[in-house]
Short mmCIF file of C-alpha atoms in Angstrom, two decimals:
data_model
loop_
_atom_site.label_atom_id
_atom_site.label_comp_id
_atom_site.label_asym_id
_atom_site.label_seq_id
_atom_site.Cartn_x
_atom_site.Cartn_y
_atom_site.Cartn_z
CA MET A 24 -29.50 10.99 -11.72
CA LEU A 25 -31.17 9.58 -14.82
CA ASP A 26 -27.90 8.27 -16.21
CA ALA A 27 -27.12 6.33 -13.05
CA MET A 28 -30.55 5.10 -12.08
CA PRO A 29 -32.97 2.79 -13.88
CA ARG A 30 -35.03 4.54 -16.55
CA LYS A 31 -38.61 5.06 -15.44
CA THR A 32 -41.77 5.25 -17.47
CA ALA A 33 -45.39 6.18 -16.82
CA ASN A 34 -46.24 6.60 -13.12
CA ASP A 35 -43.09 7.76 -11.37
CA ASP A 36 -44.30 7.36 -7.76
CA PRO A 37 -42.16 4.72 -6.00
CA LEU A 38 -45.10 4.10 -3.68
CA ALA A 39 -47.36 3.07 -6.56
CA PRO A 40 -49.23 -0.16 -5.70
CA VAL A 41 -47.14 -2.16 -8.18
CA THR A 42 -43.67 -1.47 -9.58
CA LEU A 43 -42.44 -3.56 -12.50
CA ALA A 44 -38.64 -3.51 -12.97
CA VAL A 45 -37.77 -5.00 -16.35
CA GLY A 46 -34.31 -5.97 -17.56
CA GLN A 47 -31.18 -7.93 -16.71
CA GLU A 48 -28.86 -5.27 -15.29
CA GLU A 49 -28.50 -6.41 -11.69
CA LEU A 50 -27.34 -3.10 -10.25
CA LEU A 51 -30.26 -1.23 -11.81
CA LEU A 52 -32.73 -3.87 -10.62
CA ASP A 53 -31.35 -3.59 -7.10
CA ARG A 54 -31.59 0.20 -7.23
CA ALA A 55 -35.20 -0.01 -8.38
CA VAL A 56 -35.94 -2.09 -5.29
CA GLN A 57 -33.93 0.21 -3.02
CA GLU A 58 -35.82 3.26 -4.28
CA VAL A 59 -39.19 1.70 -3.42
CA VAL A 60 -37.99 0.50 -0.01
CA ALA A 61 -36.49 3.90 0.83
CA ALA A 62 -39.72 5.69 -0.11
CA ALA A 63 -41.79 3.26 1.94
CA LYS A 64 -39.56 3.62 4.99
CA ALA A 65 -39.62 7.39 4.64
CA ALA A 66 -43.42 7.18 4.83
CA ASP A 67 -43.35 4.61 7.64
CA ALA A 68 -40.12 3.71 9.39
CA GLY A 69 -41.65 0.41 10.49
CA THR A 70 -42.24 -0.82 6.93
CA ASP A 71 -41.98 -4.60 6.64
CA VAL A 72 -39.91 -5.68 3.62
CA ARG A 73 -40.21 -9.20 2.20
CA ASP A 74 -37.74 -10.12 -0.54
CA LEU A 75 -38.69 -13.39 -2.23
CA THR A 76 -37.39 -15.74 -4.92
CA PRO A 77 -39.75 -17.79 -7.12
CA GLU A 78 -39.10 -20.82 -4.90
CA GLN A 79 -40.23 -18.89 -1.82
CA LEU A 80 -43.41 -17.52 -3.41
CA ARG A 81 -45.66 -20.56 -3.36
CA PRO A 82 -49.38 -20.63 -4.19
CA GLY A 83 -51.17 -18.77 -1.40
CA THR A 84 -48.05 -17.00 -0.10
CA LEU A 85 -48.85 -13.68 -1.78
CA ALA A 86 -52.40 -13.68 -0.40
CA GLU A 87 -51.01 -14.34 3.07
CA LEU A 88 -48.42 -11.56 2.80
CA THR A 89 -50.94 -9.02 1.50
CA SER A 90 -53.84 -9.83 3.80
CA PRO A 91 -55.11 -6.91 5.98
CA SER A 92 -53.23 -6.39 9.24
CA LEU A 93 -54.71 -5.28 12.55
CA PHE A 94 -51.92 -2.72 12.75
CA ALA A 95 -52.32 -1.50 9.15
CA GLU A 96 -48.56 -1.68 8.66
CA ARG A 97 -46.95 -0.66 5.41
CA LYS A 98 -45.31 -3.51 3.56
CA VAL A 99 -43.08 -3.95 0.50
CA VAL A 100 -43.16 -7.35 -1.19
CA VAL A 101 -40.33 -7.92 -3.68
CA VAL A 102 -40.53 -10.83 -6.13
CA ARG A 103 -37.29 -11.52 -7.95
CA ASN A 104 -37.00 -13.37 -11.28
CA ALA A 105 -40.74 -13.15 -11.75
CA GLN A 106 -40.37 -14.73 -15.20
CA ASP A 107 -39.53 -18.00 -13.41
CA LEU A 108 -42.68 -18.18 -11.30
CA PRO A 109 -44.66 -21.43 -11.72
CA ALA A 110 -48.10 -21.27 -13.32
CA ASP A 111 -50.08 -21.62 -10.08
CA THR A 112 -48.22 -18.71 -8.50
CA VAL A 113 -48.60 -16.59 -11.63
CA LYS A 114 -52.36 -16.97 -11.24
CA ASP A 115 -52.11 -15.62 -7.69
CA VAL A 116 -50.04 -12.64 -8.83
CA LYS A 117 -52.41 -11.82 -11.69
CA ALA A 118 -55.37 -11.96 -9.30
CA TYR A 119 -53.57 -9.59 -6.95
CA LEU A 120 -52.79 -7.16 -9.78
CA ALA A 121 -56.51 -6.77 -10.38
CA ALA A 122 -57.10 -5.59 -6.80
CA PRO A 123 -53.88 -4.54 -5.01
CA ALA A 124 -54.07 -4.02 -1.26
CA GLU A 125 -53.68 -0.65 0.45
CA GLU A 126 -50.45 0.18 2.24
CA ILE A 127 -48.67 -2.57 0.28
CA THR A 128 -46.24 -2.10 -2.59
CA LEU A 129 -45.51 -5.07 -4.81
CA VAL A 130 -42.23 -5.00 -6.75
CA LEU A 131 -41.89 -7.49 -9.59
CA LEU A 132 -38.41 -7.99 -11.08
CA HIS A 133 -38.71 -9.48 -14.56
CA ALA A 134 -35.94 -10.20 -17.06
CA GLY A 135 -38.13 -9.28 -20.03
CA GLY A 136 -38.28 -11.42 -23.15
CA ALA A 137 -40.61 -14.27 -23.99
CA LYS A 138 -40.38 -16.27 -20.77
CA GLY A 139 -43.13 -15.26 -18.38
CA LYS A 140 -44.48 -12.73 -20.86
CA GLY A 141 -48.06 -13.33 -19.72
CA LEU A 142 -47.27 -11.94 -16.28
CA LEU A 143 -45.33 -9.05 -17.79
CA ASP A 144 -48.28 -8.12 -20.00
CA ALA A 145 -50.74 -8.46 -17.12
CA ALA A 146 -48.72 -6.11 -14.91
CA ARG A 147 -48.52 -3.53 -17.69
CA LYS A 148 -52.24 -3.83 -18.41
CA ALA A 149 -52.96 -3.30 -14.71
CA GLY A 150 -51.11 0.04 -14.88
CA ALA A 151 -47.98 -0.93 -12.97
CA ARG A 152 -45.26 1.67 -12.62
CA GLU A 153 -42.49 0.43 -14.91
CA VAL A 154 -38.75 0.85 -14.45
CA ALA A 155 -36.48 -0.12 -17.35
CA CYS A 156 -33.25 -1.83 -16.27
CA PRO A 157 -31.65 -3.00 -19.54
CA LYS A 158 -28.15 -4.38 -19.87
CA MET A 159 -25.76 -1.62 -20.87
CA THR A 160 -24.01 -3.19 -23.83
CA LYS A 161 -22.80 -0.03 -25.57
CA PRO A 162 -19.61 1.71 -24.40
CA ALA A 163 -21.36 5.09 -24.71
CA ASP A 164 -24.08 3.96 -22.29
CA ARG A 165 -21.54 2.79 -19.73
CA LEU A 166 -19.60 6.03 -20.08
CA ALA A 167 -22.83 7.97 -19.46
CA PHE A 168 -23.42 5.79 -16.42
CA VAL A 169 -20.02 6.70 -14.94
CA ARG A 170 -20.63 10.40 -15.55
CA GLY A 171 -24.04 10.09 -13.93
CA GLU A 172 -22.56 8.39 -10.87
CA PHE A 173 -20.15 11.28 -10.30
CA ARG A 174 -22.96 13.82 -10.78
CA SER A 175 -25.26 11.98 -8.38
CA LEU A 176 -22.58 12.26 -5.70
CA GLY A 177 -22.17 15.97 -6.35
CA ARG A 178 -18.72 15.75 -7.87
CA THR A 179 -17.06 16.66 -11.15
CA ALA A 180 -14.93 14.29 -13.19
CA THR A 181 -13.35 15.04 -16.55
CA SER A 182 -14.35 13.09 -19.63
CA GLU A 183 -10.85 11.63 -19.77
CA ALA A 184 -11.15 10.45 -16.16
CA CYS A 185 -14.48 8.74 -16.84
CA GLN A 186 -13.06 6.95 -19.87
CA ALA A 187 -9.92 5.93 -17.97
CA LEU A 188 -12.05 4.48 -15.18
CA LEU A 189 -14.15 2.54 -17.68
CA ASP A 190 -11.01 1.21 -19.37
CA ALA A 191 -9.54 0.10 -16.05
CA ILE A 192 -12.63 -1.45 -14.45
CA GLY A 193 -14.55 -2.86 -17.42
CA SER A 194 -18.30 -3.15 -17.92
CA ASP A 195 -19.55 -4.35 -14.53
CA LEU A 196 -21.80 -1.50 -13.30
CA ARG A 197 -21.59 -2.53 -9.67
CA GLU A 198 -17.81 -2.36 -9.75
CA LEU A 199 -17.87 0.93 -11.64
CA ALA A 200 -20.25 2.42 -9.07
CA SER A 201 -18.03 1.19 -6.24
CA ALA A 202 -14.95 2.70 -7.86
CA VAL A 203 -16.68 6.06 -8.35
CA ALA A 204 -17.80 6.10 -4.71
CA GLN A 205 -14.28 5.31 -3.52
CA LEU A 206 -12.71 8.06 -5.63
CA VAL A 207 -15.28 10.57 -4.38
CA ALA A 208 -14.59 9.56 -0.78
CA ASP A 209 -10.81 9.74 -1.11
CA VAL A 210 -10.16 12.66 -3.48
CA ASP A 211 -10.97 16.36 -3.13
CA GLY A 212 -11.74 18.61 -6.08
CA THR A 213 -12.17 17.65 -9.70
CA ILE A 214 -11.30 14.03 -10.48
CA ASP A 215 -9.07 13.86 -13.53
CA GLU A 216 -7.26 11.18 -15.49
CA ALA A 217 -4.17 11.44 -13.30
CA VAL A 218 -6.21 10.62 -10.19
CA VAL A 219 -7.73 7.56 -11.86
CA GLY A 220 -4.27 6.53 -12.99
CA ARG A 221 -2.92 6.64 -9.43
CA TYR A 222 -5.66 4.33 -8.23
CA TYR A 223 -6.00 1.92 -11.12
CA THR A 224 -2.83 1.87 -13.15
CA GLY A 225 0.38 3.52 -11.96
CA ARG A 226 3.24 1.15 -11.22
CA ALA A 227 2.31 -2.38 -12.19
CA GLU A 228 3.67 -3.92 -9.02
CA ALA A 229 1.52 -1.60 -6.92
CA SER A 230 -1.68 -2.17 -8.88
CA SER A 231 -4.67 -3.88 -7.31
CA PHE A 232 -5.17 -5.62 -10.65
CA THR A 233 -1.73 -7.18 -10.43
CA VAL A 234 -2.71 -8.65 -7.07
CA ALA A 235 -5.85 -10.07 -8.65
CA ASP A 236 -4.06 -11.42 -11.73
CA ARG A 237 -1.43 -13.27 -9.69
CA ALA A 238 -4.09 -14.65 -7.31
CA VAL A 239 -6.39 -16.04 -10.01
CA GLU A 240 -3.34 -17.56 -11.72
CA GLY A 241 -2.65 -19.54 -8.53
CA LYS A 242 0.59 -17.67 -7.78
CA ALA A 243 0.06 -17.13 -4.06
CA ALA A 244 3.56 -15.89 -3.19
CA GLU A 245 3.63 -13.34 -6.02
CA ALA A 246 0.09 -12.21 -5.20
CA LEU A 247 0.96 -11.68 -1.52
CA GLU A 248 4.09 -9.74 -2.46
CA ALA A 249 2.05 -7.50 -4.79
CA LEU A 250 -0.61 -7.10 -2.11
CA ARG A 251 1.84 -5.93 0.55
CA TRP A 252 3.50 -3.53 -1.85
CA SER A 253 0.13 -2.14 -2.94
CA LEU A 254 -0.95 -1.50 0.65
CA ALA A 255 2.43 0.04 1.48
CA THR A 256 2.13 2.48 -1.42
CA GLY A 257 -1.37 3.63 -0.48
CA VAL A 258 -3.72 1.57 -2.66
CA ALA A 259 -7.12 1.51 -0.91
CA PRO A 260 -8.00 -2.00 0.41
CA VAL A 261 -11.50 -1.75 -1.08
CA MET A 262 -9.93 -1.30 -4.50
CA ILE A 263 -8.09 -4.58 -4.04
CA THR A 264 -11.23 -6.50 -3.08
CA SER A 265 -12.95 -4.95 -6.11
CA ALA A 266 -10.15 -6.12 -8.40
CA LEU A 267 -10.21 -9.60 -6.86
CA ALA A 268 -13.97 -9.79 -7.39
CA GLN A 269 -13.66 -8.65 -10.98
CA GLY A 270 -10.98 -11.25 -11.68
CA VAL A 271 -12.92 -14.19 -10.22
CA ARG A 272 -16.25 -13.11 -11.73
CA GLY A 273 -14.60 -12.88 -15.13
CA ILE A 274 -13.49 -16.49 -14.80
CA GLY A 275 -16.97 -17.54 -13.69
CA LYS A 276 -18.58 -15.76 -16.63
CA LEU A 277 -16.24 -17.29 -19.21
CA MET A 278 -16.59 -20.72 -17.61
CA SER A 279 -20.36 -20.55 -18.19
CA VAL A 280 -20.02 -20.38 -21.98
CA ARG A 281 -18.53 -22.76 -24.50
CA GLY A 282 -16.12 -21.78 -27.25
CA GLY A 283 -16.74 -18.76 -29.41
CA ARG A 284 -14.58 -16.03 -30.86
CA PRO A 285 -13.25 -13.39 -28.45
CA ALA A 286 -15.23 -10.64 -30.23
CA ASP A 287 -18.50 -12.61 -29.89
CA LEU A 288 -17.82 -13.52 -26.28
CA ALA A 289 -16.87 -9.95 -25.51
CA ARG A 290 -20.30 -8.76 -26.65
CA GLU A 291 -22.09 -11.55 -24.78
CA LEU A 292 -20.19 -11.16 -21.50
CA GLY A 293 -19.57 -7.42 -21.54
CA MET A 294 -15.76 -7.69 -21.59
CA PRO A 295 -13.24 -6.20 -24.01
CA PRO A 296 -11.83 -8.83 -26.44
CA TRP A 297 -8.32 -8.57 -25.02
CA LYS A 298 -9.66 -9.48 -21.61
CA ILE A 299 -11.35 -12.61 -22.98
CA ASP A 300 -7.94 -13.88 -24.08
CA ARG A 301 -6.37 -13.09 -20.72
CA VAL A 302 -9.15 -14.75 -18.71
CA ARG A 303 -8.94 -17.85 -20.92
CA GLN A 304 -5.31 -18.19 -19.90
CA GLN A 305 -6.12 -17.63 -16.23
CA MET A 306 -9.07 -20.03 -15.94
CA ARG A 307 -7.25 -23.25 -16.84
CA GLY A 308 -7.02 -24.59 -13.30
CA TRP A 309 -10.42 -23.40 -12.13
CA SER A 310 -13.56 -25.39 -11.38
CA PRO A 311 -17.09 -24.09 -10.64
CA ASP A 312 -16.64 -25.08 -6.98
CA GLY A 313 -13.39 -23.14 -6.91
CA VAL A 314 -15.15 -20.01 -8.19
CA ALA A 315 -17.78 -20.34 -5.46
CA VAL A 316 -15.12 -20.74 -2.75
CA ALA A 317 -13.19 -17.73 -4.06
CA LEU A 318 -16.26 -15.49 -4.18
CA ARG A 319 -17.10 -16.36 -0.58
CA ALA A 320 -13.55 -15.50 0.46
CA ILE A 321 -13.78 -12.15 -1.35
CA ALA A 322 -17.10 -11.36 0.35
CA GLU A 323 -15.53 -12.05 3.75
CA ALA A 324 -12.51 -9.90 2.90
CA ASP A 325 -14.74 -7.09 1.65
CA ALA A 326 -16.60 -7.10 4.96
CA GLY A 327 -13.28 -7.11 6.78
CA VAL A 328 -11.87 -4.08 4.97
CA LYS A 329 -15.12 -2.15 5.42
CA GLY A 330 -15.12 -2.34 9.18
CA GLY A 331 -16.26 -5.89 9.84
CA GLY A 332 -12.83 -7.04 11.05
CA ASP A 333 -9.91 -5.80 13.13
CA ASP A 334 -7.18 -6.32 10.54
CA PRO A 335 -8.00 -5.45 6.88
CA GLU A 336 -4.54 -6.53 5.73
CA TYR A 337 -4.96 -9.99 7.23
CA ALA A 338 -8.43 -10.28 5.67
CA LEU A 339 -6.97 -9.52 2.25
CA GLU A 340 -4.09 -11.95 2.72
CA GLN A 341 -6.50 -14.74 3.62
CA ALA A 342 -8.59 -13.99 0.53
CA VAL A 343 -5.56 -13.99 -1.76
CA VAL A 344 -4.36 -17.35 -0.41
CA THR A 345 -7.83 -18.88 -0.76
CA ILE A 346 -8.20 -17.61 -4.33
CA ALA A 347 -4.78 -18.93 -5.30
CA ARG A 348 -5.72 -22.36 -3.93
CA ALA A 349 -9.06 -22.24 -5.74
CA ALA A 350 -7.20 -21.54 -8.97
CA ARG A 351 -5.85 -25.10 -8.75
CA SER A 352 -9.18 -26.70 -7.78
CA ARG A 353 -9.66 -28.50 -11.11
CA GLY A 354 -6.38 -30.31 -10.69
CA ARG A 355 -7.49 -31.60 -7.27
CA ALA A 356 -10.93 -32.73 -8.47
#
């Protein structure tokens, strides 16, 4: 599963005293954490997991979390965005690296680069197990990722199918992984280009991406019509929530940058140039608050279609209406 998992170096034991996950690819960072947590819980089902942001890890907090316990329980302490830790807390972490506690695994997630480099160097010098989680900026790397995802789930997909999936979904690894998992769950035998086409392209009016496009453009009636037709023709609800998420995230990403040529923005944001132009058209009525509201609605709908609600269709309809309203949030500001 090397293509689909973070690349590991040096000590490959997930129960090493310290794991250092370096990079900015969120899915790979999350998987690095999940691997350590799974190994710890396999060794001790009662493992206590603490997942902390820099704001939560104050001076003295790490010493408190790693102090000996009467019950000698196993513990995993995860520190996210370690490059943002304040100086006083960095001192605590460096002191801990020199003498890590037994039965405790510390996981440091660090973006790499110059910020917080002192902590990064200290962890490496202390012999931390390192997991590389770089952004996948090259199409060939993302294609290898998709192939690796199918292999890790024990399934075969043709090269044409992998490329078609990448073309349809884009560069977001989390969405690619979700799409692979859905295809594997729904389709028997070898997954080919025709299968991917049925799910992600096919008739435009039945496409989950058409639902998303109309919703983010603020066209609620058209989006609801496309949604009902998609569901009636067998498009999986989870594929629709994935498309909605991709559409809103694309707007959020483009909103966070200023100007620039489509080719330059495409490299920076991990989108094809043609999509930059489309998202620019779609984002005109959006505000940052609108993006936040839409993402919350999508999260609720996603939970609803995955068993958290009684009526997946209603959950999707509510999300579509909320997104369409959010698409006009700038005009109401």
